[in-house]
Coordinates of C-alpha atoms and ligand atoms in Angstrom, one line a residue:
M3 CA -13.3 -42.4 -16.6
S4 CA -16.4 -44.4 -17.5
I5 CA -19.9 -43.5 -18.6
R6 CA -22.6 -44.5 -16.1
T7 CA -26.2 -45.1 -17.0
V8 CA -28.3 -44.1 -14.0
S9 CA -31.9 -45.4 -13.5
T10 CA -34.4 -42.6 -12.6
Q11 CA -38.1 -41.9 -12.3
P12 CA -39.8 -39.0 -14.1
F13 CA -40.8 -35.8 -12.2
S14 CA -44.2 -34.5 -13.3
D15 CA -43.4 -30.8 -13.0
Q16 CA -40.7 -30.2 -15.6
K17 CA -42.9 -28.2 -18.0
P18 CA -40.9 -25.2 -19.2
G19 CA -42.6 -21.8 -18.6
T20 CA -42.3 -18.5 -20.5
S21 CA -38.5 -19.0 -20.5
G22 CA -37.3 -22.4 -19.5
L23 CA -37.7 -24.4 -16.3
R24 CA -37.6 -22.3 -13.2
K25 CA -37.9 -23.7 -9.7
K26 CA -36.6 -23.2 -6.2
V27 CA -33.0 -24.3 -5.7
P28 CA -34.0 -27.2 -3.3
V29 CA -36.2 -28.6 -6.1
F30 CA -33.2 -28.7 -8.5
Q31 CA -31.1 -30.2 -5.7
Q32 CA -33.3 -33.3 -5.4
P33 CA -31.4 -36.4 -6.6
H34 CA -31.8 -36.8 -10.4
Y35 CA -34.0 -33.6 -10.9
L36 CA -31.5 -31.6 -13.0
E37 CA -30.1 -34.7 -14.6
N38 CA -33.6 -35.8 -15.8
F39 CA -34.2 -32.4 -17.4
V40 CA -30.8 -32.3 -19.1
Q41 CA -31.1 -35.8 -20.5
S42 CA -34.6 -34.8 -21.8
I43 CA -33.0 -31.8 -23.6
F44 CA -30.3 -34.0 -25.1
D45 CA -32.7 -36.7 -26.2
S46 CA -35.0 -34.2 -27.8
I47 CA -32.4 -32.2 -29.7
A48 CA -30.6 -35.3 -30.9
A49 CA -27.3 -33.5 -31.7
P50 CA -24.9 -35.3 -34.0
K51 CA -22.0 -37.0 -32.3
G52 CA -19.1 -34.6 -31.7
A53 CA -21.4 -31.5 -31.8
A54 CA -20.4 -28.4 -29.8
L55 CA -22.4 -26.8 -27.1
V56 CA -22.2 -23.5 -25.1
V57 CA -22.9 -23.6 -21.3
G58 CA -23.0 -20.7 -18.9
G59 CA -25.2 -18.9 -16.5
D60 CA -25.8 -15.8 -14.5
G61 CA -23.6 -16.9 -11.6
R62 CA -26.5 -17.4 -9.1
Y63 CA -26.4 -20.0 -6.3
Y64 CA -26.1 -23.6 -7.7
N65 CA -24.7 -22.3 -11.1
R66 CA -21.3 -24.0 -10.6
E67 CA -22.7 -27.3 -9.4
A68 CA -25.2 -27.5 -12.2
I69 CA -22.5 -26.7 -14.8
Q70 CA -20.3 -29.6 -13.5
I71 CA -23.3 -32.0 -13.9
I72 CA -24.1 -30.7 -17.4
L73 CA -20.5 -31.0 -18.6
K74 CA -20.3 -34.6 -17.4
M75 CA -23.6 -35.4 -19.0
A76 CA -22.6 -33.7 -22.3
A77 CA -19.5 -35.8 -22.3
A78 CA -21.5 -39.0 -21.8
N79 CA -24.0 -38.0 -24.5
G80 CA -21.5 -37.7 -27.3
F81 CA -20.8 -34.0 -27.5
G82 CA -17.3 -33.2 -28.8
K83 CA -16.8 -29.8 -27.3
V84 CA -18.4 -27.4 -24.7
L85 CA -17.5 -23.7 -24.6
V86 CA -18.1 -22.5 -21.0
G87 CA -17.7 -19.0 -19.7
R88 CA -15.0 -18.5 -17.1
G89 CA -16.4 -19.0 -13.6
G90 CA -19.5 -20.5 -15.2
I91 CA -20.5 -16.9 -16.2
L92 CA -22.3 -16.0 -19.4
S93 CA -25.0 -13.4 -19.6
T94 CA -28.0 -14.6 -21.6
P95 CA -27.3 -12.3 -24.6
A96 CA -23.6 -13.2 -24.5
A97 CA -24.5 -16.9 -24.6
S98 CA -26.6 -16.2 -27.6
C99 CA -23.7 -14.3 -29.2
V100 CA -21.2 -17.1 -28.5
I101 CA -23.6 -19.8 -29.9
R102 CA -23.9 -17.8 -33.1
K103 CA -20.3 -16.7 -33.5
H104 CA -18.8 -20.1 -32.8
K105 CA -21.7 -21.9 -34.7
T106 CA -22.3 -24.4 -32.0
F107 CA -25.2 -26.8 -32.1
G108 CA -26.9 -24.8 -29.3
G109 CA -26.4 -23.9 -25.7
I110 CA -27.7 -24.4 -22.2
I111 CA -28.3 -21.2 -20.1
L112 CA -28.6 -21.4 -16.4
S113 CA -30.7 -18.5 -15.0
A114 CA -33.9 -17.6 -13.3
S115 CA -33.5 -14.1 -14.7
H116 CA -34.9 -11.4 -12.5
N117 CA -35.9 -13.8 -9.7
P118 CA -33.9 -13.7 -6.5
G119 CA -31.0 -16.1 -6.0
G120 CA -29.7 -18.1 -3.0
P121 CA -30.0 -21.5 -1.3
K122 CA -33.8 -21.1 -0.9
E123 CA -34.4 -18.9 -3.9
D124 CA -34.7 -19.5 -7.7
F125 CA -32.7 -21.4 -10.3
G126 CA -33.5 -22.1 -13.9
I127 CA -32.3 -23.8 -17.0
K128 CA -33.2 -23.4 -20.7
Y129 CA -32.0 -24.7 -24.0
N130 CA -31.2 -22.3 -26.9
G131 CA -30.9 -23.6 -30.4
T132 CA -28.4 -23.2 -33.3
N133 CA -29.7 -19.7 -34.0
G134 CA -28.8 -18.7 -30.5
G135 CA -32.4 -18.2 -29.5
P136 CA -34.7 -19.8 -26.9
A137 CA -36.1 -23.2 -28.0
T138 CA -39.4 -22.8 -29.8
E139 CA -42.6 -24.1 -28.1
T140 CA -42.4 -27.3 -30.3
V141 CA -39.0 -28.1 -28.8
T142 CA -40.0 -27.2 -25.2
E143 CA -43.1 -29.4 -25.5
A144 CA -40.9 -32.3 -26.8
I145 CA -38.5 -31.8 -23.8
F146 CA -41.4 -31.9 -21.4
A147 CA -42.9 -35.0 -23.1
L148 CA -39.6 -36.8 -22.7
S149 CA -39.2 -35.7 -19.1
K150 CA -42.5 -37.4 -18.2
K151 CA -41.3 -40.9 -19.3
I152 CA -37.5 -40.8 -18.7
S153 CA -36.1 -43.9 -17.1
S154 CA -32.4 -43.3 -17.2
Y155 CA -29.7 -40.8 -17.9
R156 CA -26.0 -40.9 -18.9
I157 CA -23.2 -39.2 -17.0
L158 CA -19.4 -39.5 -17.0
D159 CA -17.7 -40.5 -13.8
A160 CA -15.0 -37.8 -13.6
A161 CA -13.6 -35.2 -11.4
D162 CA -14.9 -31.6 -11.7
V163 CA -13.4 -29.4 -14.3
S164 CA -11.7 -26.1 -13.3
L165 CA -13.9 -23.3 -14.5
D166 CA -11.6 -20.5 -13.5
T167 CA -8.7 -20.8 -15.9
L168 CA -9.1 -19.9 -19.5
G169 CA -8.1 -22.7 -22.0
N170 CA -8.8 -26.3 -22.8
T171 CA -9.2 -29.4 -20.8
T172 CA -10.7 -32.8 -21.6
L173 CA -13.6 -34.7 -20.0
G174 CA -13.5 -38.2 -21.4
D175 CA -13.6 -37.7 -25.2
M176 CA -15.0 -34.2 -24.9
Q177 CA -13.0 -31.0 -25.0
V178 CA -14.0 -28.2 -22.5
Q179 CA -12.9 -24.8 -23.5
V180 CA -13.2 -22.1 -20.8
I181 CA -13.7 -18.8 -22.6
D182 CA -13.6 -15.1 -21.5
P183 CA -17.3 -14.4 -21.0
V184 CA -17.1 -10.8 -22.1
S185 CA -14.8 -10.5 -25.1
D186 CA -17.0 -11.9 -27.9
Y187 CA -19.9 -9.9 -26.7
A188 CA -17.9 -6.7 -26.3
E189 CA -16.6 -7.1 -29.9
L190 CA -20.1 -7.5 -31.2
M191 CA -21.3 -4.4 -29.4
E192 CA -18.4 -2.3 -30.8
S193 CA -19.4 -3.5 -34.3
L194 CA -23.0 -2.2 -33.9
F195 CA -22.6 1.2 -32.3
D196 CA -20.6 4.4 -32.8
F197 CA -18.2 3.9 -29.9
G198 CA -16.2 7.0 -30.9
A199 CA -19.3 9.3 -30.6
I200 CA -20.3 7.6 -27.3
R201 CA -16.8 8.0 -25.9
E202 CA -16.8 11.7 -26.8
L203 CA -20.2 12.1 -25.1
L204 CA -19.0 10.4 -21.9
Q205 CA -15.8 12.3 -21.8
G206 CA -17.5 15.6 -22.4
G207 CA -19.2 15.8 -19.0
F208 CA -22.3 13.6 -19.7
R209 CA -22.8 11.5 -16.6
I210 CA -24.2 8.0 -16.4
K211 CA -25.1 5.5 -13.8
F212 CA -25.5 1.8 -14.6
D213 CA -26.9 -0.5 -11.9
A214 CA -25.8 -4.0 -12.5
M215 CA -27.7 -5.1 -9.4
H216 CA -24.9 -7.5 -8.3
A217 CA -25.9 -9.6 -11.3
V218 CA -24.2 -11.0 -14.3
N219 CA -23.8 -7.7 -16.3
G220 CA -21.3 -6.2 -13.8
P221 CA -18.2 -7.4 -15.6
Y222 CA -19.7 -6.6 -19.1
A223 CA -20.7 -3.1 -18.1
K224 CA -17.4 -2.3 -16.4
H225 CA -15.4 -3.6 -19.4
I226 CA -17.6 -1.8 -22.0
L227 CA -18.8 1.4 -20.3
E228 CA -15.9 2.2 -18.0
G229 CA -13.2 0.4 -20.0
R230 CA -13.8 0.7 -23.7
L231 CA -16.0 3.9 -23.6
G232 CA -14.2 5.8 -20.8
A233 CA -17.2 6.4 -18.5
A234 CA -16.0 7.8 -15.1
A235 CA -14.9 5.2 -12.6
G236 CA -17.9 4.3 -10.4
S237 CA -20.4 4.8 -13.3
V238 CA -21.2 1.1 -12.8
M239 CA -22.7 0.4 -9.4
N240 CA -23.3 -3.0 -7.8
G241 CA -20.9 -4.3 -10.4
V242 CA -19.7 -7.5 -8.6
P243 CA -21.9 -10.5 -9.4
L244 CA -23.0 -12.3 -6.2
E245 CA -24.6 -15.7 -5.9
D246 CA -27.5 -14.1 -4.1
F247 CA -27.4 -10.7 -5.8
G248 CA -26.6 -9.2 -2.5
G249 CA -29.9 -10.3 -1.1
G250 CA -31.7 -8.1 -3.7
H251 CA -34.3 -8.9 -6.4
P252 CA -32.4 -8.4 -9.6
D253 CA -35.3 -7.0 -11.5
P254 CA -34.7 -3.6 -13.2
N255 CA -37.9 -1.8 -12.4
L256 CA -38.9 1.2 -10.3
T257 CA -39.5 -0.9 -7.3
Y258 CA -36.5 -3.3 -7.2
A259 CA -33.9 -1.0 -8.7
H260 CA -34.6 1.6 -6.0
D261 CA -30.9 2.5 -5.3
L262 CA -30.6 3.7 -8.9
V263 CA -34.1 5.3 -8.9
E264 CA -33.1 7.4 -5.8
I265 CA -29.9 8.6 -7.5
M266 CA -31.7 9.4 -10.8
Y267 CA -34.5 11.3 -9.0
G268 CA -32.1 13.0 -6.4
D269 CA -30.3 16.2 -6.4
N270 CA -27.4 16.5 -8.9
A271 CA -28.7 13.4 -10.7
P272 CA -26.7 12.0 -13.6
D273 CA -27.9 12.6 -17.2
F274 CA -28.7 8.9 -17.9
G275 CA -29.4 5.9 -15.8
A276 CA -29.9 2.3 -16.6
A277 CA -30.2 -1.1 -14.9
S278 CA -30.2 -4.7 -16.0
D279 CA -31.4 -7.9 -14.5
G280 CA -30.0 -11.2 -13.1
D281 CA -28.9 -12.6 -16.5
G282 CA -28.4 -9.3 -18.3
D283 CA -31.2 -9.5 -20.8
R284 CA -33.6 -6.9 -19.4
N285 CA -33.1 -3.2 -19.1
M286 CA -34.6 -0.1 -17.5
I287 CA -33.8 3.3 -19.0
L288 CA -34.0 6.5 -16.9
G289 CA -33.2 10.2 -17.6
K290 CA -32.7 12.9 -15.0
H291 CA -35.9 12.6 -12.9
F292 CA -37.5 10.7 -15.8
F293 CA -38.5 7.1 -16.4
V294 CA -38.8 5.7 -20.0
T295 CA -41.4 2.9 -20.2
P296 CA -40.1 -0.2 -22.0
S297 CA -42.8 0.2 -24.6
D298 CA -41.8 3.8 -25.3
S299 CA -38.2 2.7 -25.3
L300 CA -38.8 0.2 -28.1
A301 CA -40.7 2.8 -30.1
L302 CA -38.0 5.4 -29.6
L303 CA -35.2 3.1 -30.6
A304 CA -37.1 2.2 -33.7
A305 CA -37.8 5.8 -34.6
N306 CA -34.1 6.7 -34.1
A307 CA -32.5 3.5 -35.3
T308 CA -30.7 4.9 -38.3
L309 CA -28.5 7.0 -36.0
A310 CA -26.7 3.8 -35.0
P311 CA -24.3 2.3 -37.6
A312 CA -25.8 -1.2 -37.4
Y313 CA -29.2 0.0 -38.4
K314 CA -28.4 2.9 -40.6
K315 CA -30.0 1.3 -43.6
G316 CA -33.3 1.0 -41.8
L317 CA -35.4 -1.7 -40.2
A318 CA -37.0 -4.7 -41.9
G319 CA -39.8 -4.7 -39.3
I320 CA -40.6 -4.5 -35.6
A321 CA -42.2 -7.1 -33.3
R322 CA -43.7 -6.6 -29.9
S323 CA -45.4 -8.9 -27.4
M324 CA -49.1 -8.5 -27.2
P325 CA -49.3 -6.7 -23.8
T326 CA -46.6 -4.2 -24.9
S327 CA -48.1 -0.9 -25.9
A328 CA -48.8 0.0 -29.5
A329 CA -46.3 2.9 -29.4
A330 CA -44.0 0.9 -31.7
D331 CA -46.9 0.2 -34.1
R332 CA -47.2 4.0 -34.8
V333 CA -43.5 4.2 -35.6
A334 CA -43.7 1.1 -37.9
Q335 CA -46.7 2.7 -39.7
A336 CA -44.7 6.0 -40.2
L337 CA -41.7 4.0 -41.5
N338 CA -44.0 1.9 -43.6
I339 CA -42.6 -1.4 -42.2
P340 CA -44.5 -4.3 -40.7
C341 CA -45.2 -4.6 -37.0
Y342 CA -45.9 -8.1 -35.5
E343 CA -47.8 -8.8 -32.3
T344 CA -46.7 -12.0 -30.7
P345 CA -47.4 -13.7 -27.4
T346 CA -45.2 -12.9 -24.3
G347 CA -41.9 -14.7 -24.5
W348 CA -38.8 -13.9 -26.5
K349 CA -39.0 -17.4 -28.1
F350 CA -41.8 -16.0 -30.4
F351 CA -39.5 -13.5 -32.0
G352 CA -36.9 -16.0 -33.2
N353 CA -38.7 -17.2 -36.4
L354 CA -39.5 -13.6 -37.4
M355 CA -35.8 -12.6 -37.0
D356 CA -34.5 -15.7 -38.7
A357 CA -36.8 -15.1 -41.7
G358 CA -35.5 -11.5 -41.9
R359 CA -39.0 -10.0 -41.2
V360 CA -38.0 -8.0 -38.2
T361 CA -34.9 -6.2 -37.0
L362 CA -36.1 -4.8 -33.6
C363 CA -38.2 -6.6 -31.0
G364 CA -39.4 -5.5 -27.6
E365 CA -41.6 -6.3 -24.6
E366 CA -43.2 -4.3 -21.9
S367 CA -41.3 -6.6 -19.4
F368 CA -38.1 -4.5 -19.8
G369 CA -36.9 -6.4 -22.8
T370 CA -35.5 -5.0 -26.0
G371 CA -33.3 -6.5 -28.6
S372 CA -32.5 -6.9 -32.3
D373 CA -31.4 -9.5 -34.7
H374 CA -27.7 -9.1 -33.6
V375 CA -28.4 -12.1 -31.3
R376 CA -31.6 -14.1 -30.5
E377 CA -32.2 -12.9 -27.0
K378 CA -33.2 -9.6 -25.5
D379 CA -30.2 -7.7 -24.5
G380 CA -29.9 -5.2 -21.6
L381 CA -26.5 -3.7 -22.3
W382 CA -27.2 -3.4 -26.0
A383 CA -30.3 -1.3 -25.2
V384 CA -28.1 1.0 -23.0
L385 CA -25.5 1.4 -25.8
F386 CA -28.2 2.0 -28.3
W387 CA -29.6 4.8 -26.1
L388 CA -26.2 6.3 -25.6
N389 CA -25.6 6.2 -29.3
I390 CA -28.8 8.1 -29.9
L391 CA -28.0 10.6 -27.1
A392 CA -24.5 11.1 -28.5
A393 CA -26.1 11.9 -31.9
R394 CA -29.0 14.0 -30.8
K395 CA -27.3 15.9 -28.0
Q396 CA -30.6 16.4 -26.1
P397 CA -31.6 15.2 -22.7
V398 CA -33.6 11.9 -22.4
E399 CA -36.8 13.7 -21.4
A400 CA -36.7 16.0 -24.4
I401 CA -36.2 13.1 -26.8
V402 CA -39.2 11.3 -25.3
T403 CA -41.5 14.2 -25.2
E404 CA -40.7 15.2 -28.8
H405 CA -41.4 11.6 -29.7
W406 CA -44.9 11.8 -28.0
A407 CA -45.6 15.1 -29.7
K408 CA -44.9 13.5 -33.1
Y409 CA -46.6 10.1 -32.6
G410 CA -49.0 10.6 -29.7
R411 CA -48.5 9.1 -26.2
N412 CA -49.5 5.6 -25.3
F413 CA -50.0 5.9 -21.5
Y414 CA -49.0 2.6 -20.1
S415 CA -48.8 0.8 -16.7
R416 CA -48.6 -2.8 -15.5
Y417 CA -49.9 -4.0 -12.1
D418 CA -48.4 -7.2 -10.8
Y419 CA -50.1 -9.3 -8.1
E420 CA -47.4 -11.7 -7.0
G421 CA -47.7 -14.9 -5.0
L422 CA -51.4 -15.3 -5.3
P423 CA -53.1 -18.7 -4.4
T424 CA -53.1 -20.4 -7.8
E425 CA -56.8 -21.2 -7.6
A426 CA -57.8 -17.6 -6.9
A427 CA -55.7 -16.4 -9.8
N428 CA -57.2 -19.0 -12.2
G429 CA -60.6 -18.0 -10.9
V430 CA -60.1 -14.4 -12.0
V431 CA -59.1 -15.5 -15.4
Q432 CA -61.9 -17.9 -15.8
H433 CA -64.4 -15.3 -14.5
L434 CA -63.2 -12.9 -17.2
R435 CA -63.5 -15.6 -19.9
D436 CA -67.0 -16.3 -18.8
S437 CA -67.8 -12.5 -19.0
F438 CA -66.8 -12.0 -22.7
A439 CA -70.4 -11.9 -24.0
A440 CA -71.7 -9.7 -21.2
L441 CA -68.8 -7.2 -21.5
T442 CA -68.9 -6.8 -25.3
G443 CA -70.5 -3.5 -26.2
K444 CA -70.7 -2.4 -22.6
S445 CA -69.8 1.2 -21.7
F446 CA -68.0 2.3 -18.6
G447 CA -68.0 6.1 -18.6
K448 CA -66.1 7.2 -21.7
Y449 CA -64.9 3.7 -22.4
T450 CA -66.8 1.2 -24.5
V451 CA -65.7 -2.4 -24.8
K452 CA -65.4 -3.2 -28.5
T453 CA -64.3 -6.8 -28.2
C454 CA -62.9 -9.3 -25.7
D455 CA -60.9 -12.4 -26.4
D456 CA -58.2 -14.7 -25.3
F457 CA -55.2 -13.9 -27.5
S458 CA -54.1 -16.5 -29.9
Y459 CA -51.1 -16.3 -32.3
T460 CA -50.4 -18.1 -35.5
D461 CA -46.7 -17.9 -36.3
P462 CA -46.5 -16.5 -39.8
V463 CA -43.3 -18.4 -40.5
D464 CA -44.0 -22.0 -39.4
G465 CA -47.8 -21.8 -39.0
S466 CA -47.7 -23.0 -35.4
V467 CA -50.6 -21.8 -33.2
S468 CA -50.3 -20.7 -29.6
Q469 CA -53.6 -20.2 -27.7
G470 CA -54.6 -18.8 -24.4
Q471 CA -52.0 -16.1 -24.4
G472 CA -53.9 -13.5 -22.4
I473 CA -57.3 -12.0 -21.9
R474 CA -57.8 -8.8 -23.9
L475 CA -60.5 -6.1 -23.3
L476 CA -60.2 -3.9 -26.3
F477 CA -62.0 -0.5 -26.2
S478 CA -63.4 1.4 -29.0
D479 CA -60.9 4.3 -28.6
G480 CA -57.9 1.9 -28.8
S481 CA -57.4 1.6 -25.1
R482 CA -56.7 -1.9 -23.8
I483 CA -56.8 -3.8 -20.5
I484 CA -55.0 -7.2 -20.6
F485 CA -55.0 -9.9 -17.9
R486 CA -52.3 -12.6 -18.0
L487 CA -50.8 -15.2 -15.7
S488 CA -47.1 -15.0 -15.6
G489 CA -45.1 -18.0 -16.8
T490 CA -41.9 -17.2 -14.9
G491 CA -42.9 -17.2 -11.2
T492 CA -42.0 -20.1 -8.9
E493 CA -44.3 -19.4 -6.0
G494 CA -48.1 -19.5 -6.4
A495 CA -49.4 -17.5 -9.3
T496 CA -48.6 -14.0 -10.5
L497 CA -51.4 -12.1 -12.2
R498 CA -50.4 -9.2 -14.4
V499 CA -52.8 -6.5 -15.4
Y500 CA -51.7 -4.3 -18.3
L501 CA -53.3 -1.0 -19.0
E502 CA -53.0 1.2 -22.0
A503 CA -54.6 4.4 -23.2
F504 CA -53.7 6.5 -26.3
E505 CA -53.6 10.3 -26.1
A506 CA -53.0 12.3 -29.3
D507 CA -53.3 15.7 -27.6
A508 CA -49.8 16.9 -26.6
S509 CA -51.3 19.2 -24.0
H510 CA -52.1 16.1 -21.9
H511 CA -48.8 14.3 -22.5
H512 CA -47.2 15.6 -19.2
L513 CA -49.8 13.8 -17.1
D514 CA -48.7 11.0 -14.7
A515 CA -49.5 7.6 -16.2
Q516 CA -51.4 6.6 -13.0
V517 CA -53.6 9.7 -13.3
A518 CA -54.2 9.2 -17.1
L519 CA -55.0 5.5 -16.5
A520 CA -57.1 5.9 -13.3
G521 CA -60.4 5.2 -15.1
L522 CA -59.1 2.0 -16.8
I523 CA -57.7 0.8 -13.5
Q524 CA -61.1 1.0 -11.9
I525 CA -62.7 -0.9 -14.8
A526 CA -60.1 -3.6 -14.6
L527 CA -60.6 -4.1 -10.8
R528 CA -64.4 -4.1 -11.3
V529 CA -64.8 -6.5 -14.2
S530 CA -62.2 -8.9 -12.9
E531 CA -63.5 -9.1 -9.3
L532 CA -59.8 -9.2 -8.5
Q533 CA -60.0 -7.9 -5.0
Q534 CA -62.9 -10.1 -3.9
R535 CA -61.4 -13.2 -5.5
T536 CA -57.8 -12.8 -4.3
G537 CA -58.2 -10.7 -1.1
R538 CA -55.5 -8.3 -2.4
D539 CA -56.3 -4.6 -2.3
N540 CA -53.0 -3.5 -3.8
P541 CA -50.6 -4.8 -6.4
T542 CA -47.1 -6.0 -5.4
V543 CA -45.4 -4.0 -8.1
I544 CA -46.6 -1.2 -10.3
T545 CA -44.5 -0.3 -13.4
Ligands
LIG606 C1 -39.1 -13.9 -19.7 C2 -39.3 -14.0 -21.2 C3 -39.9 -12.7 -21.7 C4 -41.1 -12.4 -20.9 C5 -40.8 -12.4 -19.5 C6 -42.1 -12.2 -18.6 O1 -38.1 -12.9 -19.4 O2 -38.1 -14.2 -21.9 O3 -40.1 -12.8 -23.0 O4 -41.7 -11.2 -21.3 O5 -40.2 -13.6 -19.1 O6 -42.8 -13.3 -18.7 P1 -44.0 -13.6 -17.7 O7 -44.9 -12.4 -17.8 O8 -44.6 -14.8 -18.2 O9 -43.5 -13.6 -16.3 P2 -36.9 -13.3 -18.5 O10 -36.1 -12.0 -18.4 O11 -37.5 -13.7 -17.2 O12 -36.2 -14.4 -19.1

């Protein structure tokens, strides 16, 4: 076996987005494309010789091929050991857990998250550091800079490694250890939550449905929910991971998780429903005929955190991404703990968790997590909810409405306009930026614009500044409209419009969010000129 140095040319489009580099599979299949990016990662992180790495992915199309390339490149770049999930499988939170538990130098996670998979669909790659969390912006910028001037990469000439048998093999001087993808993660979950109480709940007639969407969490959910916790067989649906997610869009929201939504809103619905995404880090929570917004879910977990053993001593603080509703802020205020507002992207929470400033983090994009790992964690959120339900012995809807009665309700909705021509989407954002002065102080019915800005964040731990993180229209009554271009799409541009209105009066809390937010939606469409500029009358997805 010999190490080969291969000459290459840079690609200009390897800038990581919100969460790593995501492109269509044929882009990654171009000669040298993946190799260039992997070499840029290795060169920028400069791991000491003999360091250990974790590699795994969500099992989507091209996962196995990519892992073979990465293993051979890791061997040629001086790594001493790689831990890889059996079959190439590791959910994103499980990869974070394995990096932390085995104290490896970092890890490479292969996923395009909630985006569809298949030969013509999406693939992705990202680097997570020693803390188990997504690389910071400084690191992703360095990777991108190297990718623009790369001239060669190193790879071992060797046969493929078998990924399907647990145990050790060697690749040149490097050891490859195929690990069970579920066991470290399941053990961690059992250390956080009251599995005894959850088991009693599930065996006492409380019915659940978990939709794994034919994505990576199937084996994790089956092992933990049906295996360790004794949920009825069949509680986990779509539990076999498929390379193309069964042709579905593995995004746990009301549109794409429609099988589950139909069950939860149907006759004889189970008491609790949940779904997670392609790589297992997102979650959607449902009660019987009831949807819990991710923003409310974060607030509710925070308010009830001490019911779970891991958080019984209380929380250090909470962090939420800027477009996430301020429901969590109200809980933080009541608990007298800090609440941080960060740009969209889990990578912004890492420093706060490492510094011990926050325990819980969450995003409107169906992401919730804590400092148990450094990724958002879909199944963790489900277990946290089950722990609370086991302790409070009330239906999901009652717990949420009681929460609103105590803290007020932040009505919330997000409109996604997917696959827009990039120029038109940029045009909307630029038009809004140009309108700041004209909009400030302007009234639209009962709403008056207090300020408008383009969100900028200074990391309180390392002082780094991230600008241009979303257009905010902040109204005098605390309502908000936010416009932001997604950083995870692979086709054209996705424009997200986030709408939020606060309602203290409990007699209005039963209203449908679309009704409560109708006035703000009209303002958003009017001031952005979205319809005229993009030709789109309706959003692709409303959550
Ligand atoms: C990623 C990030 C999240 C972010 C989400 C949406 O999630 O990790 O922090 O909220 O993308 O980002 P955007 O609005 O830019 O599309 P995931 O689940 O795709 O890895």
